[in-house]
Amino acid sequence: MAAEQPFGDPPPQITCAGLSKSFAGGMQVLAPLDLTIAAGRTTALVGPSGCGKSTLLRLIAGLAEPSAGSIGIGGVSPAQMRRSGAISMAFQDPSLLPWRTVRSNIALAQKLVRQPADPAAVDHLIDLVGLTGFGDTRPAALSGGMRQRAAIARALITRPRLLLLDEPFGAVDELTRRQLAQELPRLWEPQGTTTLLVTHSVDEAVLLADRVLVLSPRPARVVADIAITLPRPREPLVIHRAEFRELAAEISAALAEGAGQPPSQAAE
Amino acid sequence: MTGIASHTVRPGHAGLTAALGLLILLLIWETGARALSDSYILAAPSEVLVWLRDNRGLMARALTQTLTNAAMGFAAGNLAAIALAGVALVWPGAQRTIMGLALLVFCLPLVATGPILRVLLGPGNGPQIWLAALAVYYTTLIPLLVGLRAAPSVWLDLIRSYGRGRGAELIYVRARAALPYLFAGLQIATPAAFLGAMVGEFTGAERGMGVLTTRFIRAMDVPAVWALASVAAAVSILAYAAIGWLAKAVLRDKPPIILALPPARSAHGTRDALLVCVLALLLWWGLMQGLGLSRFFAKRPGDVFDALFLAPDAAETRMVLLDALIQTIIYVVPGYLAGLALGAGLAVLLILAPALAAVAMPVAVALRSVPIVTTAPLIVLALGRGALGTTTLVAIMVFFPSFVACLHGLRQAPGQIMDVFDSYAAGPISRLIHVRIPAMLPAFFAAARMSVPAAILAVTVIEWLATGRGIGSLMALSASLSDYDMLWASVVAVALLSVLCHAAVAMLERRVLRVFAAEQAVT
Ligand SMILES: Nc1ncnc2c1ncn2[C@@H]1O[C@H](COP(=O)(O)OP(=O)(O)O)[C@@H](O)[C@H]1O
Ligand SMILES: [Mg+2]
């Protein structure tokens, strides 16, 4: 293989043009979407469940083909980007391989993208996601939240240029979630990663993202596009500040409005 | 982290229960034998031990011979299964055809392929090894095909999301996910290999357990027949258990339960079946032609067609064949249905009495691994050479696998749903009807399907060994008279009958599962 170092390259910008996806039986999941997602920033997608968030992430990862429209990631196709090993995705289901320990599940990602094994980095990440001491445990013996944290560590270990996180904290308890939300951005911000975060927690979106896109029920379209200008690093207590609460209220209102409107009236 | 080990089941507990079951079985056996001591039916365990002590040299030589052949056939058959599964994986479009051909070849009656292979390969161990391989490859292939596709698609997505393709999928996910299924297949294959080797020895080998079995049946030497059966059963059970232990040591996770593929809905069922038939005929013709085998004993498809439809005595041949086939069907159908009903019924009864099930399960698993060639002579001794003996044997062959499968299925009822029923204080009967039995149906039908070839194997073996009726006996007779037209025609007829019955069960399965277990049925 060519000695390309994906994580040495700058983070990519994502451009979706007229992107739509329908499944067999004619169910349309994404309304034609036109989107530009800035390089090196964290963009959060919030929307009601079943609206097509996971589908959008799979399209961007090149794991599914759009029914119409196109996606460009840093000037190449999702499939090309994927094949260069520059993408990491944390799936909604943690999908750890049950026969591997936490440590070897994380190390597998490095092996898959043909990076040299780095046990020290693996252990560091294990500590960082709060799994200290569980490196040699198999997934079956972990709680749902612990599995998700292991999956997050696996997504980060390859230092991807494009990080796709699909409800990564869904099963993580509130306290740990806040800690992770505090810690993790430090990992991907300095190395320049384009991060796309799907979440159903409005607070999480505001806390982590530079921009929040609110999606309507299926077929998904963008009903609000909100820039989060809060300074970084953001302390956990920032969620009690007035600016934060205003942004959160704005997003919640957009969510409710998007859900209340019949999809046909959607133009924009 | 420290809590994990303490939550595992106490080791030795299951072994203790199994030992208890075995002890009870031995006691019943010994008492029964003493009660029937004058009837030349049953030799007591004590008599068996005495016989074994007096004939240990003979026994050891025969066992070594049979084990060697069985082991070689085991290796060859399983390697073939792995290779076929590999082809089906890289070429998914061929999977249905491969499975159809594999089923057809598996349905070839061993008691006829045995004599044919003997003529083709001459004296020596060839037929024994071939038959052992033929007896095992299918029961490994099917679970392996399931296993290679058992991995959740998100695990494959994970591999792909890191930019890797099918090779990495196979190495990091599919191969490992299929391992438990492979082991389950290998486990079932061990007694089958022993059976194949013994049937091969029936067809004129010089040494081995099969040779001794035929000799002692003819001599009505009851302790010797029981001793042979006990050794064959013990060896099979031990080999079965050894693979189980190996699997546990390697995998550390529980073996999978449903081993058969759900029958796929076929948009092109008829076309696929035709394709399989044409390919089978071509393969048959090509093999005989390619090896340059004599037309006298290595019949081609055309020869069989001639014998059945064009030859001057074609009408008579057809009648003899049809008569034998009908006799066989009359014996096999009640036995098959009784075995299924008893297996499912007993499983349902036992699930209501869990303590009893814990004892019965290991015994049933052990008895399931007793090869049918060892059971057949005993049944003949006990029940005679008539309809009762034959039907009973078929029922026994069907009973054990269905019982084990159904018990697994009944236990598989999802815990959360059981909790819902508990929260309404629903009684055991209502839970049984609404949750457990629907959860059992897929396992039941998988067992019913896989039992079709087993039942036909059982009936042909006992007809061939003992009863002098039906298609099994016709094949034995044709082989000894060198009537190869009739022999090959019988093989074709039996294989077709098996495949048709298999298809009929699969059709019923699809209908029932669509209603009762919609989420498990392939729609
Ligand atoms: N492979 C598929 N085939 C058919 N329908 C699908 C498939 N994947 C997702 N869907 C449907 O698409 C819709 C959106 O799914 P998804 O993207 O998972 O939603 P979410 O926003 O909750 O992540 C859902 O209605 C789901 O049922
Ligand atoms: Mg989703």
mmCIF file of N, CA, C and O in Angstrom, chain B residues 384-425:
data_model
loop_
_atom_site.group_PDB
_atom_site.id
_atom_site.type_symbol
_atom_site.label_atom_id
_atom_site.label_comp_id
_atom_site.label_asym_id
_atom_site.label_seq_id
_atom_site.Cartn_x
_atom_site.Cartn_y
_atom_site.Cartn_z
ATOM 1 N N GLY B 384 -37.511 -58.194 16.990
ATOM 2 C CA GLY B 384 -37.689 -59.079 15.850
ATOM 3 C C GLY B 384 -37.514 -58.342 14.539
ATOM 4 O O GLY B 384 -37.226 -57.144 14.505
ATOM 5 N N ARG B 385 -37.704 -59.083 13.463
ATOM 6 C CA ARG B 385 -37.406 -58.554 12.147
ATOM 7 C C ARG B 385 -38.631 -57.972 11.450
ATOM 8 O O ARG B 385 -38.623 -57.763 10.247
ATOM 9 N N GLY B 386 -39.687 -57.723 12.195
ATOM 10 C CA GLY B 386 -40.926 -57.288 11.554
ATOM 11 C C GLY B 386 -41.111 -55.784 11.552
ATOM 12 O O GLY B 386 -40.164 -55.016 11.734
ATOM 13 N N ALA B 387 -42.359 -55.400 11.353
ATOM 14 C CA ALA B 387 -42.689 -53.979 11.225
ATOM 15 C C ALA B 387 -42.379 -53.219 12.504
ATOM 16 O O ALA B 387 -41.884 -52.093 12.473
ATOM 17 N N LEU B 388 -42.654 -53.850 13.639
ATOM 18 C CA LEU B 388 -42.485 -53.154 14.902
ATOM 19 C C LEU B 388 -41.036 -52.726 15.105
ATOM 20 O O LEU B 388 -40.749 -51.579 15.457
ATOM 21 N N GLY B 389 -40.114 -53.668 14.861
ATOM 22 C CA GLY B 389 -38.698 -53.359 15.030
ATOM 23 C C GLY B 389 -38.273 -52.212 14.134
ATOM 24 O O GLY B 389 -37.612 -51.262 14.562
ATOM 25 N N THR B 390 -38.684 -52.278 12.862
ATOM 26 C CA THR B 390 -38.277 -51.247 11.901
ATOM 27 C C THR B 390 -38.817 -49.876 12.307
ATOM 28 O O THR B 390 -38.080 -48.891 12.366
ATOM 29 N N THR B 391 -40.115 -49.847 12.590
ATOM 30 C CA THR B 391 -40.729 -48.570 12.955
ATOM 31 C C THR B 391 -40.091 -48.001 14.211
ATOM 32 O O THR B 391 -39.816 -46.802 14.301
ATOM 33 N N THR B 392 -39.838 -48.879 15.186
ATOM 34 C CA THR B 392 -39.219 -48.415 16.429
ATOM 35 C C THR B 392 -37.845 -47.812 16.159
ATOM 36 O O THR B 392 -37.504 -46.755 16.692
ATOM 37 N N LEU B 393 -37.081 -48.501 15.325
ATOM 38 C CA LEU B 393 -35.733 -47.995 15.045
ATOM 39 C C LEU B 393 -35.796 -46.598 14.418
ATOM 40 O O LEU B 393 -35.066 -45.687 14.814
ATOM 41 N N VAL B 394 -36.679 -46.460 13.440
ATOM 42 C CA VAL B 394 -36.809 -45.153 12.785
ATOM 43 C C VAL B 394 -37.213 -44.100 13.828
ATOM 44 O O VAL B 394 -36.654 -43.010 13.883
ATOM 45 N N ALA B 395 -38.181 -44.483 14.668
ATOM 46 C CA ALA B 395 -38.657 -43.533 15.676
ATOM 47 C C ALA B 395 -37.510 -43.123 16.601
ATOM 48 O O ALA B 395 -37.362 -41.941 16.934
ATOM 49 N N ILE B 396 -36.682 -44.085 16.996
ATOM 50 C CA ILE B 396 -35.557 -43.762 17.888
ATOM 51 C C ILE B 396 -34.581 -42.814 17.197
ATOM 52 O O ILE B 396 -34.113 -41.832 17.797
ATOM 53 N N MET B 397 -34.305 -43.098 15.921
ATOM 54 C CA MET B 397 -33.352 -42.249 15.197
ATOM 55 C C MET B 397 -33.855 -40.814 15.089
ATOM 56 O O MET B 397 -33.075 -39.881 15.074
ATOM 57 N N VAL B 398 -35.172 -40.668 14.984
ATOM 58 C CA VAL B 398 -35.742 -39.322 14.856
ATOM 59 C C VAL B 398 -35.929 -38.686 16.230
ATOM 60 O O VAL B 398 -35.793 -37.482 16.400
ATOM 61 N N PHE B 399 -36.229 -39.550 17.212
ATOM 62 C CA PHE B 399 -36.571 -39.047 18.534
ATOM 63 C C PHE B 399 -35.456 -38.199 19.156
ATOM 64 O O PHE B 399 -35.681 -37.062 19.572
ATOM 65 N N PHE B 400 -34.243 -38.732 19.221
ATOM 66 C CA PHE B 400 -33.200 -38.047 19.996
ATOM 67 C C PHE B 400 -32.856 -36.668 19.461
ATOM 68 O O PHE B 400 -32.869 -35.698 20.225
ATOM 69 N N PRO B 401 -32.576 -36.541 18.159
ATOM 70 C CA PRO B 401 -32.280 -35.174 17.699
ATOM 71 C C PRO B 401 -33.455 -34.213 17.890
ATOM 72 O O PRO B 401 -33.248 -33.050 18.252
ATOM 73 N N SER B 402 -34.694 -34.684 17.670
ATOM 74 C CA SER B 402 -35.813 -33.734 17.837
ATOM 75 C C SER B 402 -35.996 -33.371 19.297
ATOM 76 O O SER B 402 -36.286 -32.224 19.611
ATOM 77 N N PHE B 403 -35.809 -34.361 20.168
ATOM 78 C CA PHE B 403 -35.952 -34.075 21.600
ATOM 79 C C PHE B 403 -34.934 -33.014 22.036
ATOM 80 O O PHE B 403 -35.283 -32.012 22.667
ATOM 81 N N VAL B 404 -33.689 -33.225 21.663
ATOM 82 C CA VAL B 404 -32.635 -32.283 22.068
ATOM 83 C C VAL B 404 -32.906 -30.900 21.473
ATOM 84 O O VAL B 404 -32.841 -29.884 22.175
ATOM 85 N N ALA B 405 -33.262 -30.872 20.176
ATOM 86 C CA ALA B 405 -33.517 -29.580 19.526
ATOM 87 C C ALA B 405 -34.698 -28.866 20.178
ATOM 88 O O ALA B 405 -34.643 -27.662 20.436
ATOM 89 N N CYS B 406 -35.777 -29.618 20.454
ATOM 90 C CA CYS B 406 -36.971 -28.992 21.025
ATOM 91 C C CYS B 406 -36.693 -28.463 22.436
ATOM 92 O O CYS B 406 -37.146 -27.381 22.795
ATOM 93 N N LEU B 407 -35.951 -29.229 23.206
ATOM 94 C CA LEU B 407 -35.654 -28.787 24.566
ATOM 95 C C LEU B 407 -34.845 -27.484 24.518
ATOM 96 O O LEU B 407 -35.111 -26.536 25.263
ATOM 97 N N HIS B 408 -33.864 -27.445 23.615
ATOM 98 C CA HIS B 408 -33.104 -26.198 23.420
ATOM 99 C C HIS B 408 -34.044 -25.065 23.045
ATOM 100 O O HIS B 408 -33.965 -23.973 23.583
ATOM 101 N N GLY B 409 -34.912 -25.350 22.068
ATOM 102 C CA GLY B 409 -35.831 -24.330 21.572
ATOM 103 C C GLY B 409 -36.735 -23.799 22.678
ATOM 104 O O GLY B 409 -36.935 -22.602 22.818
ATOM 105 N N LEU B 410 -37.258 -24.725 23.492
ATOM 106 C CA LEU B 410 -38.154 -24.324 24.574
ATOM 107 C C LEU B 410 -37.437 -23.429 25.565
ATOM 108 O O LEU B 410 -38.015 -22.502 26.128
ATOM 109 N N ARG B 411 -36.162 -23.713 25.784
ATOM 110 C CA ARG B 411 -35.408 -22.914 26.751
ATOM 111 C C ARG B 411 -34.997 -21.580 26.190
ATOM 112 O O ARG B 411 -34.530 -20.712 26.915
ATOM 113 N N GLN B 412 -35.131 -21.447 24.873
ATOM 114 C CA GLN B 412 -34.637 -20.245 24.221
ATOM 115 C C GLN B 412 -35.605 -19.082 24.357
ATOM 116 O O GLN B 412 -35.280 -17.984 23.941
ATOM 117 N N ALA B 413 -36.794 -19.336 24.894
ATOM 118 C CA ALA B 413 -37.794 -18.278 24.996
ATOM 119 C C ALA B 413 -37.155 -17.041 25.601
ATOM 120 O O ALA B 413 -36.492 -17.107 26.626
ATOM 121 N N PRO B 414 -37.315 -15.898 24.949
ATOM 122 C CA PRO B 414 -36.611 -14.698 25.390
ATOM 123 C C PRO B 414 -36.963 -14.316 26.818
ATOM 124 O O PRO B 414 -38.135 -14.285 27.198
ATOM 125 N N GLY B 415 -35.940 -14.024 27.600
ATOM 126 C CA GLY B 415 -36.119 -13.721 29.012
ATOM 127 C C GLY B 415 -37.034 -12.548 29.269
ATOM 128 O O GLY B 415 -37.855 -12.572 30.181
ATOM 129 N N GLN B 416 -36.932 -11.510 28.419
ATOM 130 C CA GLN B 416 -37.747 -10.320 28.682
ATOM 131 C C GLN B 416 -39.230 -10.644 28.552
ATOM 132 O O GLN B 416 -40.048 -10.184 29.350
ATOM 133 N N ILE B 417 -39.556 -11.471 27.541
ATOM 134 C CA ILE B 417 -40.968 -11.806 27.357
ATOM 135 C C ILE B 417 -41.448 -12.648 28.530
ATOM 136 O O ILE B 417 -42.557 -12.461 29.030
ATOM 137 N N MET B 418 -40.584 -13.566 28.994
ATOM 138 C CA MET B 418 -40.949 -14.355 30.153
ATOM 139 C C MET B 418 -41.202 -13.444 31.357
ATOM 140 O O MET B 418 -42.113 -13.676 32.138
ATOM 141 N N ASP B 419 -40.376 -12.393 31.475
ATOM 142 C CA ASP B 419 -40.565 -11.448 32.582
ATOM 143 C C ASP B 419 -41.923 -10.770 32.495
ATOM 144 O O ASP B 419 -42.597 -10.575 33.512
ATOM 145 N N VAL B 420 -42.321 -10.421 31.267
ATOM 146 C CA VAL B 420 -43.636 -9.798 31.091
ATOM 147 C C VAL B 420 -44.715 -10.745 31.597
ATOM 148 O O VAL B 420 -45.615 -10.356 32.346
ATOM 149 N N PHE B 421 -44.595 -12.036 31.204
ATOM 150 C CA PHE B 421 -45.600 -13.012 31.648
ATOM 151 C C PHE B 421 -45.561 -13.172 33.161
ATOM 152 O O PHE B 421 -46.600 -13.304 33.796
ATOM 153 N N ASP B 422 -44.348 -13.155 33.707
ATOM 154 C CA ASP B 422 -44.233 -13.262 35.162
ATOM 155 C C ASP B 422 -44.937 -12.100 35.848
ATOM 156 O O ASP B 422 -45.593 -12.274 36.867
ATOM 157 N N SER B 423 -44.768 -10.917 35.256
ATOM 158 C CA SER B 423 -45.333 -9.741 35.906
ATOM 159 C C SER B 423 -46.855 -9.815 35.935
ATOM 160 O O SER B 423 -47.498 -9.181 36.748
ATOM 161 N N TYR B 424 -47.456 -10.609 35.018
ATOM 162 C CA TYR B 424 -48.896 -10.821 35.080
ATOM 163 C C TYR B 424 -49.237 -12.094 35.842
ATOM 164 O O TYR B 424 -50.363 -12.571 35.782
ATOM 165 N N ALA B 425 -48.216 -12.679 36.501
ATOM 166 C CA ALA B 425 -48.396 -13.908 37.260
ATOM 167 C C ALA B 425 -48.997 -15.016 36.395
ATOM 168 O O ALA B 425 -49.833 -15.795 36.843
#
